[in-house]
CSV table of C-alpha atoms and ligand atoms in Angstrom, one decimal:
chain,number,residue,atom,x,y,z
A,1,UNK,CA,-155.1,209.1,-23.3
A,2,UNK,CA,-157.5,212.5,-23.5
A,3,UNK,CA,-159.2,213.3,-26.9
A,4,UNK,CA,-157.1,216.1,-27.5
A,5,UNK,CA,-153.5,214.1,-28.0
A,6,UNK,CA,-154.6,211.5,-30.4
A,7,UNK,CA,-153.4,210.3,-34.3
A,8,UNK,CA,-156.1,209.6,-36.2
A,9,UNK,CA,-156.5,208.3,-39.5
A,10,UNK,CA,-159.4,208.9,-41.5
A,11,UNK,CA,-159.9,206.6,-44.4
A,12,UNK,CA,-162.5,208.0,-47.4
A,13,UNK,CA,-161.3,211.5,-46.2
A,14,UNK,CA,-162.1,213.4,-49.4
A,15,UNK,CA,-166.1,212.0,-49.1
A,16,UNK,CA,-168.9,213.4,-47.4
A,17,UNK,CA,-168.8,211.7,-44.2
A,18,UNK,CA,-165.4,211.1,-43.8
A,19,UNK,CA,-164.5,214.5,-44.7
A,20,UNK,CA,-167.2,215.8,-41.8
A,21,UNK,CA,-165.3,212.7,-39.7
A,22,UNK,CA,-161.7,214.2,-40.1
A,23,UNK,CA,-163.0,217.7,-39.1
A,24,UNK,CA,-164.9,216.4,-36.0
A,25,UNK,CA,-161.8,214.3,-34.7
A,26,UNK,CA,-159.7,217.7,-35.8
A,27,UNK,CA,-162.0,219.9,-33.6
A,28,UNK,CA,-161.8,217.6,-30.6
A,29,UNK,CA,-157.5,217.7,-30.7
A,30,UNK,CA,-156.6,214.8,-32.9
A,31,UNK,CA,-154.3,215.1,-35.4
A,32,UNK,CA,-156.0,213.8,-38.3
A,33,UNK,CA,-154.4,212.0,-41.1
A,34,UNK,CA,-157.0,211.4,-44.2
A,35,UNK,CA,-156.2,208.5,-47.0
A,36,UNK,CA,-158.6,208.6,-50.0
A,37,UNK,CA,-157.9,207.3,-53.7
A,38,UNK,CA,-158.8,210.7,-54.6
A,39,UNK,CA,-156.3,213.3,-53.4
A,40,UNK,CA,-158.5,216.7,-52.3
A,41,UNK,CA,-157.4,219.8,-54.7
A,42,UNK,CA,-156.3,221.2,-51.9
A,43,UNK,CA,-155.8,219.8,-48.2
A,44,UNK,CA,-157.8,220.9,-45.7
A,45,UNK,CA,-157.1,222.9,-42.5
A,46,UNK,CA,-158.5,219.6,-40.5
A,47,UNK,CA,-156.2,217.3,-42.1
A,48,UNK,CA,-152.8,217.3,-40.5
A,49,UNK,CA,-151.5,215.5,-43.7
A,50,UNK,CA,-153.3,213.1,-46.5
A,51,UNK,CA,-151.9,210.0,-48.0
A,52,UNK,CA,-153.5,209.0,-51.6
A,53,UNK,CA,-154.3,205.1,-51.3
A,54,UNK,CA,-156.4,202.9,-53.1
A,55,UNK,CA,-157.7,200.6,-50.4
A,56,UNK,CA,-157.9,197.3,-52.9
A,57,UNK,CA,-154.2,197.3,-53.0
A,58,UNK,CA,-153.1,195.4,-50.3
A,59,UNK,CA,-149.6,196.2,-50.6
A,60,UNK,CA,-150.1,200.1,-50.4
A,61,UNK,CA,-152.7,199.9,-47.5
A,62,UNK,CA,-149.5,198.1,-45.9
A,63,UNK,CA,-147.0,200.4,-46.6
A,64,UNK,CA,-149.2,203.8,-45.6
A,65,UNK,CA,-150.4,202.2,-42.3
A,66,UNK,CA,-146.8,201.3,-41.4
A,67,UNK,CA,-145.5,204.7,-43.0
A,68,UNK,CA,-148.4,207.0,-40.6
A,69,UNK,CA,-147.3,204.3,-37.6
A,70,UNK,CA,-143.3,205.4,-37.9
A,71,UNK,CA,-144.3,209.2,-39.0
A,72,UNK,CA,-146.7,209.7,-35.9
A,73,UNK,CA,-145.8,206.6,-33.4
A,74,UNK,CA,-149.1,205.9,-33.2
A,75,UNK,CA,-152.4,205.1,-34.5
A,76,UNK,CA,-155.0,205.9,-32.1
A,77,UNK,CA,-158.5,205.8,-33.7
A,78,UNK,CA,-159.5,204.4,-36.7
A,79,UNK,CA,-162.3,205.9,-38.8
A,80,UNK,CA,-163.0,203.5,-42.2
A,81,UNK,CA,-165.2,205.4,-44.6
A,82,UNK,CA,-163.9,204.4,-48.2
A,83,UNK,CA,-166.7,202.7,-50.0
A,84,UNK,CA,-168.7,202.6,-53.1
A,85,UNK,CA,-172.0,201.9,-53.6
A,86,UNK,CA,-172.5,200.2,-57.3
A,87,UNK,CA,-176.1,199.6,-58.5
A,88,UNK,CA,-177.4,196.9,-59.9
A,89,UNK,CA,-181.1,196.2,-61.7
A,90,UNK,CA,-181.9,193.5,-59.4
A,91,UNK,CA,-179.6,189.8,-58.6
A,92,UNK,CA,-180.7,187.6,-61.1
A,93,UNK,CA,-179.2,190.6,-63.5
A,94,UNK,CA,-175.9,191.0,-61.2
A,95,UNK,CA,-172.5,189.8,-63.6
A,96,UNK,CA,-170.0,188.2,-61.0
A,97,UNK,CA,-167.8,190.7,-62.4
A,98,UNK,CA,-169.6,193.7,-60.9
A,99,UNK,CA,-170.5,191.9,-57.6
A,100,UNK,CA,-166.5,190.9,-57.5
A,101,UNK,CA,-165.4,195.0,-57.7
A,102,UNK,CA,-168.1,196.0,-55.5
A,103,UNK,CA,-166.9,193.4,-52.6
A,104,UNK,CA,-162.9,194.2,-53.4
A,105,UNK,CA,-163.6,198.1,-52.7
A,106,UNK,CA,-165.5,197.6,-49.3
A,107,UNK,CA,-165.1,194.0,-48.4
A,108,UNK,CA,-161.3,192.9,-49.4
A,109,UNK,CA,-160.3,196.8,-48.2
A,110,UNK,CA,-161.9,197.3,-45.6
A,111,UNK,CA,-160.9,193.9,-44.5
A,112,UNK,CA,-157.4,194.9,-45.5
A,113,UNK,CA,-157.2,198.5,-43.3
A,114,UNK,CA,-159.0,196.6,-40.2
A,115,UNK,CA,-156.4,193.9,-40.0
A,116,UNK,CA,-153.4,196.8,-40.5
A,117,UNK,CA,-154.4,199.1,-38.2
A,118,UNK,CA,-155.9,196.3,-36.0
A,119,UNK,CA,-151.9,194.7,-35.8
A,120,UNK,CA,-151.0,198.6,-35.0
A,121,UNK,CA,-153.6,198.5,-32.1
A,122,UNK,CA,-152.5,195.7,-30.9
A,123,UNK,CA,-148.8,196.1,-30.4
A,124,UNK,CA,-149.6,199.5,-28.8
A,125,UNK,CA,-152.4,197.5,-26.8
A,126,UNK,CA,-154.9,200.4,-26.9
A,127,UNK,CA,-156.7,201.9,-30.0
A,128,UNK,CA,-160.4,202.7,-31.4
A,129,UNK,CA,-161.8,201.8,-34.6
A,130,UNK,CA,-165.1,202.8,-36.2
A,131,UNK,CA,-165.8,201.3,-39.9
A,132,UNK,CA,-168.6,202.8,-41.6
A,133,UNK,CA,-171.3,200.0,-42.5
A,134,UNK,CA,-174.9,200.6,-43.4
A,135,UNK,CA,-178.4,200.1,-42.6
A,136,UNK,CA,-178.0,197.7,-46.3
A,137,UNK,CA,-175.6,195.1,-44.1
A,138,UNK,CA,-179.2,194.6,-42.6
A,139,UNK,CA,-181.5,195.1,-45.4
A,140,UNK,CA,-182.1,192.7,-48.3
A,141,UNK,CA,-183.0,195.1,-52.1
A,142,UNK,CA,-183.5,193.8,-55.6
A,143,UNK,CA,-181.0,196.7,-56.6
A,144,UNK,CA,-178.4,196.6,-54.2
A,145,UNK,CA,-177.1,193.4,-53.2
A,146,UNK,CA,-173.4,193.2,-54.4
A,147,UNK,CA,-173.6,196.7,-51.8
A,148,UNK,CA,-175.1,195.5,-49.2
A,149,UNK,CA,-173.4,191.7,-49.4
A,150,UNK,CA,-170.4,194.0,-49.2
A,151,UNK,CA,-171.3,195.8,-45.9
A,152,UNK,CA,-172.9,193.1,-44.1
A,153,UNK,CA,-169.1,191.8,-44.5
A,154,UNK,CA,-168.1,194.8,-43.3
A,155,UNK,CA,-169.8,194.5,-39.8
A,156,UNK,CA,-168.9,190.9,-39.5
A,157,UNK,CA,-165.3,191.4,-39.6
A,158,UNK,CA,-165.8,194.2,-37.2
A,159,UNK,CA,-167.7,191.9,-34.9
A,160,UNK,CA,-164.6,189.1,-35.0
A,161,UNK,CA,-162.1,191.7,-34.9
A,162,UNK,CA,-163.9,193.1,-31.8
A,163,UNK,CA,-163.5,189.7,-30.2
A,164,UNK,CA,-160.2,189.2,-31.3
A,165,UNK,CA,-158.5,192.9,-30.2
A,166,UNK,CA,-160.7,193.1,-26.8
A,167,UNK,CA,-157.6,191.6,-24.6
A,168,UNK,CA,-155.3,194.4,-26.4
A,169,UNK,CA,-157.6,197.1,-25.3
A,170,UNK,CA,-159.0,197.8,-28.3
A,171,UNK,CA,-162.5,199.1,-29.2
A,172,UNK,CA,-164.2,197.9,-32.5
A,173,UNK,CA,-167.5,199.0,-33.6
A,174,UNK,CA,-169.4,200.0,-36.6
A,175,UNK,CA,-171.8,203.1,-37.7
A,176,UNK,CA,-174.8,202.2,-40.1
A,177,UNK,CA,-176.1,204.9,-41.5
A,178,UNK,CA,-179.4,205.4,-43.8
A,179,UNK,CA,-179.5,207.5,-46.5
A,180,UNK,CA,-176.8,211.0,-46.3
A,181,UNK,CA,-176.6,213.9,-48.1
A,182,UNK,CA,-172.9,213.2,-50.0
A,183,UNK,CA,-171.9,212.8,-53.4
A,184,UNK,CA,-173.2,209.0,-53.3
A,185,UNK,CA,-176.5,209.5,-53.0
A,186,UNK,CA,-176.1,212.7,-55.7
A,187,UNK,CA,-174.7,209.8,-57.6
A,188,UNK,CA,-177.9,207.6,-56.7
A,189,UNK,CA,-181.2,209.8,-56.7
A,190,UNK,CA,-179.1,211.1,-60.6
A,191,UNK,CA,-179.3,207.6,-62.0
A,192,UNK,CA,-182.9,206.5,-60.3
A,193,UNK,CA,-184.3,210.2,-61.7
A,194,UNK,CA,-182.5,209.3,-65.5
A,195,UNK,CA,-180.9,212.8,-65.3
A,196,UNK,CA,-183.9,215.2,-64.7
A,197,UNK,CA,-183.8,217.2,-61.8
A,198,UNK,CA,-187.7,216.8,-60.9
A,199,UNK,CA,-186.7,212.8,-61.1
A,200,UNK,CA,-183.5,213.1,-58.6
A,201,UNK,CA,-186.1,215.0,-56.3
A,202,UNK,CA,-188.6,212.2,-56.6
A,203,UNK,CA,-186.1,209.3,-55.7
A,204,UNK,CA,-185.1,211.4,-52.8
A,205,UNK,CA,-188.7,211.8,-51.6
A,206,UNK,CA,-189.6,208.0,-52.3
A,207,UNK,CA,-186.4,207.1,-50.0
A,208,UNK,CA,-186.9,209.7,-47.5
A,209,UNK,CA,-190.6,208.6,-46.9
A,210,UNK,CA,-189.2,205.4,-45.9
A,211,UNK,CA,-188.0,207.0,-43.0
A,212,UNK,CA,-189.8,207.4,-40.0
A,213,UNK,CA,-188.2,210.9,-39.4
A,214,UNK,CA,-188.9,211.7,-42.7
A,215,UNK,CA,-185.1,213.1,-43.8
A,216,UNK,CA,-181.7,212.3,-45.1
A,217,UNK,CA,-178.9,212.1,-42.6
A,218,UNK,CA,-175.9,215.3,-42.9
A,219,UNK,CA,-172.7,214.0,-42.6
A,220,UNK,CA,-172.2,215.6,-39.5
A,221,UNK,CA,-174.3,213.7,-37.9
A,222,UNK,CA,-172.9,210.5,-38.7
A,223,UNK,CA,-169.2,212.3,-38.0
A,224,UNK,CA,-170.9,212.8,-34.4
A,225,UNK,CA,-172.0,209.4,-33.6
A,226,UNK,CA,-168.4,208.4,-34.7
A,227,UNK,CA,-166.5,210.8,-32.2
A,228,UNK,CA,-169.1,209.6,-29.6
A,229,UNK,CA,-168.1,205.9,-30.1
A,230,UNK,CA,-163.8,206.8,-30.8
A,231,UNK,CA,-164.2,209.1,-27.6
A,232,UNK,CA,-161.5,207.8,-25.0
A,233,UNK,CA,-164.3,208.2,-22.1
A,234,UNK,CA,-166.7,205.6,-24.2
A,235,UNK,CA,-164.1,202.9,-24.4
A,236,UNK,CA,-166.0,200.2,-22.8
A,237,UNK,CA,-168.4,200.0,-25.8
A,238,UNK,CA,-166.8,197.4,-28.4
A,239,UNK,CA,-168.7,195.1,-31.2
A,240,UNK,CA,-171.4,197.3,-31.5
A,241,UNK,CA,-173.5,198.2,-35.1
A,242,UNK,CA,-174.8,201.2,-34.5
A,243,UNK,CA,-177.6,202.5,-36.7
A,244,UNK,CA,-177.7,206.1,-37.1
A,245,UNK,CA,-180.8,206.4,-39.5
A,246,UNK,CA,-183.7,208.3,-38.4
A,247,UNK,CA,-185.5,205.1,-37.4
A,248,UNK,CA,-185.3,203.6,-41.0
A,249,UNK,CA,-185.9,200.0,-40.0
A,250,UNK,CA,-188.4,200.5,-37.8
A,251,UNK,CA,-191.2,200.2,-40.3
A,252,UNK,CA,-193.6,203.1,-40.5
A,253,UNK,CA,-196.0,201.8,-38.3
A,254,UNK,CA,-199.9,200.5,-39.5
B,1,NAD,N1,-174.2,208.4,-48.4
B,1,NAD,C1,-175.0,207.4,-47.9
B,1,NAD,O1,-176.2,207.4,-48.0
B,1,NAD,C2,-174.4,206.3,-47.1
B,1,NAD,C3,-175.2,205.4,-46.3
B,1,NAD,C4,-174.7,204.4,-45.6
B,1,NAD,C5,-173.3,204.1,-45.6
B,1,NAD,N2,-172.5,204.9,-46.4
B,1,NAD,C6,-171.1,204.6,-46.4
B,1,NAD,O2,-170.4,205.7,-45.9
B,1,NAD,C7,-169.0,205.7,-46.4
B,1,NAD,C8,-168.7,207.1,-46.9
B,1,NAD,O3,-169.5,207.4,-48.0
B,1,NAD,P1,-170.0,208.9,-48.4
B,1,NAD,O4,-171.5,208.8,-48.3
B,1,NAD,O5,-169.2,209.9,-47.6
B,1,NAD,O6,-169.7,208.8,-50.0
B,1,NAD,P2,-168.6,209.6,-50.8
B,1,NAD,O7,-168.7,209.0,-52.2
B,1,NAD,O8,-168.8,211.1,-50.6
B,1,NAD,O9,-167.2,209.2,-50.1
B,1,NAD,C9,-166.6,207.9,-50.3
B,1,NAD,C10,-165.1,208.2,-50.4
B,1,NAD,O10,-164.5,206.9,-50.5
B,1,NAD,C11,-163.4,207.0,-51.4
B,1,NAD,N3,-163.1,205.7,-52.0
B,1,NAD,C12,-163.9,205.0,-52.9
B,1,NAD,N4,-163.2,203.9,-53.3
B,1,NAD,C13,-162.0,204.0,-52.7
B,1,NAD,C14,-160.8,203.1,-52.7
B,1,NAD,N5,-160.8,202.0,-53.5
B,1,NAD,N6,-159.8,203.5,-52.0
B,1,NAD,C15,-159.8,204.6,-51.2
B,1,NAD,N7,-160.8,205.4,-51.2
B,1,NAD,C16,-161.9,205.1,-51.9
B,1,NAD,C17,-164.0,208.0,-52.5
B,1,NAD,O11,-162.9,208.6,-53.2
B,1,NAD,C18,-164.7,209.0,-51.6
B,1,NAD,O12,-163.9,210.1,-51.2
B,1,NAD,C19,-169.0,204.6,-47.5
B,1,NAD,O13,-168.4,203.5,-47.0
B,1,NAD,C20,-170.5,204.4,-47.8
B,1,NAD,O14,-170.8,203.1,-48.2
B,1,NAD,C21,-173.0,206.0,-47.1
């Protein structure tokens, strides 16, 4: 298997990083297949095709997984990036309701794509996935916590499913990012600034002074760590969680 005759499909392909995912993998020699619930206006060169799928129905995550699987023959890497975030005042003020869409979206789906593409991999005995978690799976926040419930999901299933498709040659690992510069932290720094522009600045700031490198991620540079760890010649690694966050987490020193 060399880099440049893989399928890969690309899950949250019309967002920020899985957008600058699909274009990486594209620019490498994979043909990239994206899936998104929100079909790009117009597809773009990196995507070899795009399949509109709404990751909390089971039965269409099915049915496109098997349908890219007898279209191409193969699924060779994996790249899960459909999320949301949801945003909460704080847990005591979280309605079931809200934590219950929140964990559907990236919980029950992602959990949904693994296991698909996971029973691809394994028939096929080789394959590479890489699900997009975050630093939150590690982080407790009064604001976030049906979010970052959600992810810590995320990485656990990766860590089983790791364990489970290791005989079949599989690789399973997950990226946790910080804070990126897509549409979900426009959607973010809007709400925590009430509208103003000064006040979106100011929520960026107060987040990005909470990393020790003092910045946002770009989505290419999450897109890069993903192509190291789907890279045919990194193989070996499996059942990682690999932050890719400027040091966030490190504390900020005394
Ligand atoms: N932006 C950040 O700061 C950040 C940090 C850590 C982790 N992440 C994670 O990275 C991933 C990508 O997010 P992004 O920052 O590119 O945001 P984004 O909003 O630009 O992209 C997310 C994509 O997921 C798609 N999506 C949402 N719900 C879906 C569903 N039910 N079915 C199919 N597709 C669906 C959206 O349509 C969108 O295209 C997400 O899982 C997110 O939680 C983002």
């Amino acid at each position: 298997m060399t880099a440049a005759s893989r399928i890969a499909l690309v899950t949250g392909s019309s967002g920020g990083i899985g957008a600058a995912t699909a274009e990486r993998l594209h620019s490498s020699g994979a043909v990239v297949v994206g899936c998104d619930r929100t079909a790009p206006d117009e597809r773009p060169p990196w995507l070899a095709d795009f399949r509109e799928l709404d990751v909390t129905d089971e039965q269409a995550v099915q049915a496109t997984v098997a349908g890219i699987r007898e279209d191409y023959g193969a699924i060779d890497v994996l790249v899960h990036a459909a999320g949301v975030l949801g945003e909460v005042p704080d847990l005591l003020a979280t309605p079931s309701s809200e934590f219950a869409r929140v964990m559907a979206i990236n919980a029950t789906g992602s959990f949904s794509v693994l296991r698909e593409v996971g029973l691809v991999m394994q028939a096929q005995r080789s394959g590479s996935i890489v699900a997009v978690a975050s630093v939150a799976a590690k982080e407790a926040r009064h604001a976030y916590v049906p979010y970052n419930a959600s992810k810590a999901a995320v990485l656990n299933v990766c860590w089983s499913l790791a364990l489970t498709l290791g005989p079949d040659n599989v690789s399973v690992n997950t990226v946790c990012p910080g804070p990126v510069n897509t549409a979900m932290w426009d959607q973010l720094a809007t709400r925590a600034g009430e509208g103003a522009p000064e006040g979106d600045q100011r929520a960026r700031r107060a987040r990005a002074a909470q990393i020790p490198m003092g910045r946002f991620a770009e989505p290419d540079e999450v897109a890069a760590t993903i192509a190291f760890l789907t890279d045919p010649a990194n193989r070996y690694l499996t059942g990682l969680s690999m932050d890719v966050a400027g040091g966030a987490r490190l504390g900020m020193g005394s």
